[in-house]
Amino acid sequence: MSSHNSSKVLIGCRKSELALTQARSIISELSQTLDPSPTFEIVTSSVAGDADKQSPFAVLSKQTGGSDVGKSLWTNGLEKELVAGKVQFLVHCLKDMPTTLPPNCLLGAIPEREDCSDAVVMKSGSVFKSIDQLPPGSVVGSSSSRRRALVRRNWPHLEIVECRGNIDTRLAKLDAPSSPFSCILLASAGLLRLGLDHRITQRLEPTIFPYAVGQGALGIEVSTNTDRQDILQLVQHVDHKPSRWRGMAERSMLRSLQGGCSSSIGVSSSFEPLEQGSDSGTLRLRATVIHIEGLSEISAEDVGTVQCDEEAEKLGVSVANMLLEKGVRDLLPQQL
């Protein structure tokens, strides 16, 4: 391999506009940090989860074995390219990544996290400024079981209807003259990254509307099955410890519960450094499992001092164990 080729770094991501924007943001950050910077090139792949735009998410998830495996619809094809050495690293939304990665795959970095909240996006021209103002029977669009359960829990007078597709598809469905939707729910982070913050009508407080595990964060996946040992060091330049440890605690909680996309599990987490410039800090994680019909919920919270990945993951396991002790199994889908 000539030195010219080895300095080119191929980055894999999905074909969506959001995925491309996210990959470009990582390239931009790395290019500013590294001197000299390698040449980066983005390689897009279609993934199974994007190919089927119609089926409800829970159905897709069941077809692939349910639970966490459902998430592999969004990552599997990309990971094959990674392990085969066709790309050097992948840029994902962290919330799309299964909590257990395939053999030879590693979560190399979690860059600084964007706003984690869920956004209410009202239909274009709507007079309503908050979901609380919507009249009974108004239709809210969402494909996530967590968001659907939380709407049923918080606003039982509203109706919730499946709304799938990438961000622009969903906005078009919302704004169509014949649209049944009064509003749709999306991650604030995706709208912000695409420069669509003007569409955010309201950001929901995590205290009443806990977000998805990993929401608002990116995950950079590398392969251990490679002769390019420099790649892990390369991506670690964009790793952000507080974001990484929050993400790892959330993911380890979910892994311990074995809840995947079809589970209505929400979290909120925070990290406070112990002192200026210190790597260690206080990590807090709260997790809530909501009955799919919004009838009840169980929450647990723990806090600890964290200065490495293992301690962050231990906190996640602790929160999962507290939930299990409180009888959370009864609220989780039966396939577990």
Tab-separated table of C-alpha atoms in Angstrom:
chain	number	residue	atom	x	y	z
A	1	MET	CA	0.000	0.000	0.000
A	2	SER	CA	1.522	3.325	-0.968
A	3	SER	CA	1.811	5.982	1.717
A	4	HIS	CA	-0.541	8.135	-0.367
A	5	ASN	CA	-3.351	5.577	0.026
A	6	SER	CA	-2.821	4.927	3.702
A	7	SER	CA	-3.267	8.602	4.483
A	8	LYS	CA	-6.751	8.545	2.927
A	9	VAL	CA	-9.427	7.779	5.501
A	10	LEU	CA	-12.768	6.431	4.299
A	11	ILE	CA	-15.752	7.127	6.559
A	12	GLY	CA	-18.946	5.096	6.337
A	13	CYS	CA	-22.450	6.393	7.076
A	14	ARG	CA	-26.075	6.057	5.981
A	15	LYS	CA	-27.369	7.855	2.912
A	16	SER	CA	-29.634	10.326	4.705
A	17	GLU	CA	-28.958	14.058	4.715
A	18	LEU	CA	-28.605	13.952	8.510
A	19	ALA	CA	-26.042	11.113	8.370
A	20	LEU	CA	-23.987	13.038	5.786
A	21	THR	CA	-24.159	16.255	7.817
A	22	GLN	CA	-22.965	14.352	10.902
A	23	ALA	CA	-20.078	12.698	9.035
A	24	ARG	CA	-19.018	16.091	7.609
A	25	SER	CA	-19.033	17.631	11.085
A	26	ILE	CA	-16.628	14.927	12.312
A	27	ILE	CA	-14.342	15.484	9.291
A	28	SER	CA	-14.352	19.206	9.975
A	29	GLU	CA	-13.472	18.697	13.648
A	30	LEU	CA	-10.679	16.223	12.849
A	31	SER	CA	-9.253	18.404	10.066
A	32	GLN	CA	-8.973	21.333	12.479
A	33	THR	CA	-7.341	19.188	15.164
A	34	LEU	CA	-4.843	17.162	13.129
A	35	ASP	CA	-1.733	18.590	11.525
A	36	PRO	CA	-1.125	17.348	8.928
A	37	SER	CA	-4.679	16.157	8.358
A	38	PRO	CA	-5.329	13.015	6.291
A	39	THR	CA	-7.662	13.173	3.306
A	40	PHE	CA	-11.170	12.115	4.324
A	41	GLU	CA	-13.801	10.673	2.038
A	42	ILE	CA	-17.392	9.694	2.873
A	43	VAL	CA	-18.771	6.383	1.622
A	44	THR	CA	-22.557	5.996	2.001
A	45	SER	CA	-24.476	2.728	2.184
A	46	SER	CA	-28.165	1.955	2.176
A	47	VAL	CA	-29.238	0.100	5.305
A	48	ALA	CA	-32.212	-2.230	5.788
A	49	GLY	CA	-33.914	0.178	8.203
A	50	ASP	CA	-33.959	2.889	5.525
A	51	ALA	CA	-35.167	0.574	2.749
A	52	ASP	CA	-38.500	-0.205	4.459
A	53	LYS	CA	-40.147	3.163	5.086
A	54	GLN	CA	-43.642	1.757	5.679
A	55	SER	CA	-43.600	-0.905	8.385
A	56	PRO	CA	-44.073	0.263	11.961
A	57	PHE	CA	-40.791	0.109	13.821
A	58	ALA	CA	-41.947	-2.620	16.241
A	59	VAL	CA	-42.762	-4.872	13.257
A	60	LEU	CA	-39.350	-4.293	11.660
A	61	SER	CA	-37.707	-4.945	15.006
A	62	LYS	CA	-39.544	-8.268	15.463
A	63	GLN	CA	-38.524	-9.390	11.961
A	64	THR	CA	-34.886	-9.152	13.033
A	65	GLY	CA	-35.287	-10.880	16.369
A	66	GLY	CA	-36.737	-8.022	18.370
A	67	SER	CA	-35.244	-5.979	21.174
A	68	ASP	CA	-31.761	-4.574	20.704
A	69	VAL	CA	-31.282	-6.573	17.504
A	70	GLY	CA	-33.839	-4.278	15.859
A	71	LYS	CA	-31.271	-1.515	15.958
A	72	SER	CA	-28.928	-3.545	13.750
A	73	LEU	CA	-31.249	-2.670	10.852
A	74	TRP	CA	-29.508	0.703	10.956
A	75	THR	CA	-25.940	-0.525	11.418
A	76	ASN	CA	-25.424	-4.075	10.089
A	77	GLY	CA	-24.557	-3.336	6.461
A	78	LEU	CA	-22.216	-0.552	7.504
A	79	GLU	CA	-20.446	-2.788	10.023
A	80	LYS	CA	-19.775	-5.440	7.368
A	81	GLU	CA	-17.954	-2.787	5.303
A	82	LEU	CA	-16.027	-1.695	8.398
A	83	VAL	CA	-14.835	-5.176	9.366
A	84	ALA	CA	-13.950	-5.915	5.720
A	85	GLY	CA	-11.695	-2.842	5.788
A	86	LYS	CA	-13.665	-1.024	3.065
A	87	VAL	CA	-14.054	1.960	5.392
A	88	GLN	CA	-11.882	2.978	8.359
A	89	PHE	CA	-14.605	4.166	10.716
A	90	LEU	CA	-18.369	4.728	10.898
A	91	VAL	CA	-20.340	7.737	12.130
A	92	HIS	CA	-23.724	6.798	13.643
A	93	CYS	CA	-26.375	8.402	15.786
A	94	LEU	CA	-25.475	6.790	19.108
A	95	LYS	CA	-29.122	5.961	19.772
A	96	ASP	CA	-29.205	3.793	16.596
A	97	MET	CA	-26.276	1.635	17.733
A	98	PRO	CA	-27.037	-1.724	19.360
A	99	THR	CA	-25.724	-1.766	22.934
A	100	THR	CA	-23.729	-4.910	22.121
A	101	LEU	CA	-21.568	-4.411	19.047
A	102	PRO	CA	-20.574	-7.229	16.667
A	103	PRO	CA	-17.204	-8.995	17.115
A	104	ASN	CA	-14.207	-6.857	16.097
A	105	CYS	CA	-16.211	-3.622	16.436
A	106	LEU	CA	-15.510	-0.983	19.051
A	107	LEU	CA	-17.098	2.308	20.105
A	108	GLY	CA	-14.007	4.420	19.468
A	109	ALA	CA	-15.320	7.859	20.426
A	110	ILE	CA	-18.392	9.820	21.482
A	111	PRO	CA	-18.026	13.496	20.467
A	112	GLU	CA	-19.564	16.307	22.512
A	113	ARG	CA	-23.286	15.710	22.809
A	114	GLU	CA	-25.894	18.000	21.258
A	115	ASP	CA	-29.230	18.885	22.961
A	116	CYS	CA	-30.751	15.532	24.053
A	117	SER	CA	-34.345	16.722	24.352
A	118	ASP	CA	-37.339	15.717	22.253
A	119	ALA	CA	-38.859	18.494	20.171
A	120	VAL	CA	-42.510	19.183	19.451
A	121	VAL	CA	-42.830	20.368	15.847
A	122	MET	CA	-46.227	21.917	15.121
A	123	LYS	CA	-47.753	21.832	11.659
A	124	SER	CA	-46.650	24.842	9.614
A	125	GLY	CA	-48.926	27.818	10.381
A	126	SER	CA	-50.275	26.311	13.616
A	127	VAL	CA	-51.370	28.730	16.347
A	128	PHE	CA	-50.318	26.309	19.112
A	129	LYS	CA	-47.066	26.970	20.981
A	130	SER	CA	-46.986	23.852	23.141
A	131	ILE	CA	-48.290	20.291	23.146
A	132	ASP	CA	-50.236	21.175	26.341
A	133	GLN	CA	-52.465	23.529	24.302
A	134	LEU	CA	-53.631	20.896	21.793
A	135	PRO	CA	-57.360	20.092	22.007
A	136	PRO	CA	-58.541	16.538	22.814
A	137	GLY	CA	-58.314	14.158	19.850
A	138	SER	CA	-55.436	16.066	18.197
A	139	VAL	CA	-53.058	13.705	16.379
A	140	VAL	CA	-49.393	13.473	17.372
A	141	GLY	CA	-47.024	11.677	14.973
A	142	SER	CA	-44.192	9.446	16.175
A	143	SER	CA	-42.715	6.036	15.381
A	144	SER	CA	-40.894	5.569	18.693
A	145	SER	CA	-42.499	3.336	21.318
A	146	ARG	CA	-40.928	5.497	24.058
A	147	ARG	CA	-42.448	8.725	22.678
A	148	ARG	CA	-45.805	7.052	22.109
A	149	ALA	CA	-45.912	5.699	25.674
A	150	LEU	CA	-44.880	9.080	27.122
A	151	VAL	CA	-47.576	10.919	25.150
A	152	ARG	CA	-50.182	8.420	26.417
A	153	ARG	CA	-48.830	8.917	29.942
A	154	ASN	CA	-48.675	12.747	29.896
A	155	TRP	CA	-51.452	13.710	27.461
A	156	PRO	CA	-53.934	10.815	27.420
A	157	HIS	CA	-56.487	12.996	25.575
A	158	LEU	CA	-54.250	13.124	22.461
A	159	GLU	CA	-54.131	10.504	19.740
A	160	ILE	CA	-50.819	9.086	18.583
A	161	VAL	CA	-50.228	7.815	15.053
A	162	GLU	CA	-47.209	6.179	13.378
A	163	CYS	CA	-44.999	8.626	11.455
A	164	ARG	CA	-41.834	7.151	9.929
A	165	GLY	CA	-39.174	8.331	7.509
A	166	ASN	CA	-36.174	10.611	7.680
A	167	ILE	CA	-36.583	14.160	8.985
A	168	ASP	CA	-37.572	15.863	5.726
A	169	THR	CA	-40.059	13.066	4.923
A	170	ARG	CA	-41.705	13.455	8.329
A	171	LEU	CA	-41.865	17.249	8.062
A	172	ALA	CA	-43.475	16.910	4.624
A	173	LYS	CA	-46.042	14.448	6.049
A	174	LEU	CA	-46.788	16.909	8.875
A	175	ASP	CA	-47.192	19.970	6.625
A	176	ALA	CA	-49.185	18.288	3.829
A	177	PRO	CA	-52.636	19.969	3.474
A	178	SER	CA	-54.372	16.603	4.011
A	179	SER	CA	-52.129	15.701	6.975
A	180	PRO	CA	-53.906	14.284	10.053
A	181	PHE	CA	-51.088	15.500	12.312
A	182	SER	CA	-51.256	18.532	14.612
A	183	CYS	CA	-47.607	17.968	15.509
A	184	ILE	CA	-44.837	15.411	15.325
A	185	LEU	CA	-42.100	14.554	17.826
A	186	LEU	CA	-38.461	14.515	16.720
A	187	ALA	CA	-35.068	14.667	18.428
A	188	SER	CA	-34.032	18.309	18.853
A	189	ALA	CA	-30.455	17.330	17.909
A	190	GLY	CA	-31.308	16.220	14.370
A	191	LEU	CA	-33.214	19.430	13.660
A	192	LEU	CA	-30.369	21.545	15.076
A	193	ARG	CA	-27.726	19.705	13.023
A	194	LEU	CA	-29.724	20.235	9.831
A	195	GLY	CA	-30.230	23.948	10.550
A	196	LEU	CA	-33.959	23.397	11.111
A	197	ASP	CA	-34.076	24.849	14.641
A	198	HIS	CA	-36.787	27.299	13.459
A	199	ARG	CA	-39.108	24.266	13.262
A	200	ILE	CA	-38.766	23.485	16.990
A	201	THR	CA	-41.976	24.746	18.613
A	202	GLN	CA	-41.170	23.389	22.067
A	203	ARG	CA	-38.414	21.354	23.707
A	204	LEU	CA	-39.806	18.826	26.165
A	205	GLU	CA	-38.265	18.757	29.655
A	206	PRO	CA	-36.461	15.454	30.349
A	207	THR	CA	-38.151	15.404	33.784
A	208	ILE	CA	-41.518	14.750	32.105
A	209	PHE	CA	-40.262	13.401	28.787
A	210	PRO	CA	-37.017	11.427	29.327
A	211	TYR	CA	-35.005	11.008	26.119
A	212	ALA	CA	-33.770	7.854	24.379
A	213	VAL	CA	-30.502	6.208	25.361
A	214	GLY	CA	-27.736	8.001	23.458
A	215	GLN	CA	-30.078	10.629	21.988
A	216	GLY	CA	-28.270	13.750	20.797
A	217	ALA	CA	-24.875	12.002	20.685
A	218	LEU	CA	-22.876	10.534	17.821
A	219	GLY	CA	-21.029	7.226	18.077
A	220	ILE	CA	-17.844	6.607	16.118
A	221	GLU	CA	-17.295	2.907	15.482
A	222	VAL	CA	-13.933	1.426	14.559
A	223	SER	CA	-12.756	-2.099	13.782
A	224	THR	CA	-10.163	-3.995	15.806
A	225	ASN	CA	-9.790	-6.280	12.789
A	226	THR	CA	-7.433	-3.965	10.907
A	227	ASP	CA	-3.801	-3.169	10.287
A	228	ARG	CA	-4.636	0.528	10.687
A	229	GLN	CA	-3.836	0.913	14.388
A	230	ASP	CA	-3.752	4.674	13.867
A	231	ILE	CA	-7.542	4.889	13.339
A	232	LEU	CA	-8.548	4.458	16.987
A	233	GLN	CA	-6.050	7.166	18.020
A	234	LEU	CA	-7.321	9.345	15.181
A	235	VAL	CA	-11.003	9.245	16.233
A	236	GLN	CA	-10.124	9.723	19.902
A	237	HIS	CA	-9.262	13.326	18.985
A	238	VAL	CA	-13.031	14.057	18.902
A	239	ASP	CA	-13.905	12.036	22.013
A	240	HIS	CA	-15.558	14.111	24.762
A	241	LYS	CA	-15.253	12.396	28.153
A	242	PRO	CA	-18.457	13.745	29.816
A	243	SER	CA	-20.503	12.794	26.725
A	244	ARG	CA	-18.740	9.441	26.467
A	245	TRP	CA	-19.381	8.481	30.084
A	246	ARG	CA	-23.021	9.560	30.012
A	247	GLY	CA	-23.495	7.551	26.815
A	248	MET	CA	-21.744	4.495	28.206
A	249	ALA	CA	-23.767	4.556	31.439
A	250	GLU	CA	-27.042	4.854	29.488
A	251	ARG	CA	-26.046	2.044	27.107
A	252	SER	CA	-24.920	-0.279	29.871
A	253	MET	CA	-28.220	0.271	31.711
A	254	LEU	CA	-30.127	-0.646	28.526
A	255	ARG	CA	-27.873	-3.650	27.833
A	256	SER	CA	-28.454	-4.949	31.372
A	257	LEU	CA	-32.221	-4.651	30.899
A	258	GLN	CA	-31.897	-6.002	27.352
A	259	GLY	CA	-34.354	-3.382	26.179
A	260	GLY	CA	-34.116	-2.330	22.565
A	261	CYS	CA	-36.030	-0.159	20.174
A	262	SER	CA	-39.331	-1.801	20.986
A	263	SER	CA	-39.020	-0.921	24.667
A	264	SER	CA	-40.311	2.354	26.044
A	265	ILE	CA	-37.301	3.322	28.115
A	266	GLY	CA	-36.264	6.930	28.675
A	267	VAL	CA	-33.251	8.389	30.462
A	268	SER	CA	-31.746	11.616	31.650
A	269	SER	CA	-28.115	11.957	32.677
A	270	SER	CA	-25.646	14.638	33.684
A	271	PHE	CA	-21.931	14.932	34.359
A	272	GLU	CA	-20.315	17.541	36.627
A	273	PRO	CA	-16.499	17.707	36.603
A	274	LEU	CA	-15.017	17.571	40.120
A	275	GLU	CA	-12.796	20.564	39.376
A	276	GLN	CA	-11.815	22.723	36.408
A	277	GLY	CA	-9.872	20.699	33.848
A	278	SER	CA	-10.311	17.438	35.773
A	279	ASP	CA	-11.308	14.287	33.896
A	280	SER	CA	-13.200	12.745	36.792
A	281	GLY	CA	-16.622	13.948	37.849
A	282	THR	CA	-20.030	13.154	39.252
A	283	LEU	CA	-22.205	11.164	36.885
A	284	ARG	CA	-25.932	10.956	37.486
A	285	LEU	CA	-28.253	8.620	35.602
A	286	ARG	CA	-32.020	8.363	35.886
A	287	ALA	CA	-33.932	5.789	33.853
A	288	THR	CA	-37.681	5.342	33.434
A	289	VAL	CA	-39.516	2.393	31.933
A	290	ILE	CA	-43.030	3.332	30.793
A	291	HIS	CA	-45.846	0.866	30.203
A	292	ILE	CA	-46.424	0.813	26.429
A	293	GLU	CA	-49.990	2.117	26.928
A	294	GLY	CA	-48.750	4.793	29.330
A	295	LEU	CA	-50.614	3.214	32.250
A	296	SER	CA	-47.697	3.235	34.679
A	297	GLU	CA	-43.967	3.767	34.933
A	298	ILE	CA	-41.011	2.762	37.094
A	299	SER	CA	-37.945	4.965	37.601
A	300	ALA	CA	-34.583	4.536	39.276
A	301	GLU	CA	-31.655	6.870	39.743
A	302	ASP	CA	-28.063	6.543	40.885
A	303	VAL	CA	-25.066	8.830	41.105
A	304	GLY	CA	-21.337	8.141	41.360
A	305	THR	CA	-17.866	9.527	40.875
A	306	VAL	CA	-16.512	8.394	37.524
A	307	GLN	CA	-13.045	8.638	36.041
A	308	CYS	CA	-13.005	5.764	33.529
A	309	ASP	CA	-15.284	3.838	31.147
A	310	GLU	CA	-15.692	0.903	33.545
A	311	GLU	CA	-17.035	3.123	36.334
A	312	ALA	CA	-19.548	4.722	33.935
A	313	GLU	CA	-20.771	1.284	32.833
A	314	LYS	CA	-20.994	0.135	36.454
A	315	LEU	CA	-23.343	3.031	37.221
A	316	GLY	CA	-25.577	1.932	34.327
A	317	VAL	CA	-25.707	-1.646	35.643
A	318	SER	CA	-26.570	-0.330	39.099
A	319	VAL	CA	-29.561	1.650	37.731
A	320	ALA	CA	-30.718	-1.413	35.737
A	321	ASN	CA	-30.543	-3.573	38.877
A	322	MET	CA	-32.585	-1.023	40.838
A	323	LEU	CA	-35.230	-1.089	38.085
A	324	LEU	CA	-35.292	-4.893	38.084
A	325	GLU	CA	-35.712	-4.944	41.866
A	326	LYS	CA	-38.702	-2.613	41.449
A	327	GLY	CA	-40.371	-5.166	39.161
A	328	VAL	CA	-39.693	-3.529	35.818
A	329	ARG	CA	-39.870	-6.869	33.961
A	330	ASP	CA	-43.681	-6.592	33.995
A	331	LEU	CA	-43.495	-3.380	31.950
A	332	LEU	CA	-41.058	-4.658	29.333
A	333	PRO	CA	-42.191	-6.401	26.123
A	334	GLN	CA	-42.727	-10.139	26.504
A	335	GLN	CA	-39.969	-11.154	24.088
A	336	LEU	CA	-37.324	-10.607	26.791
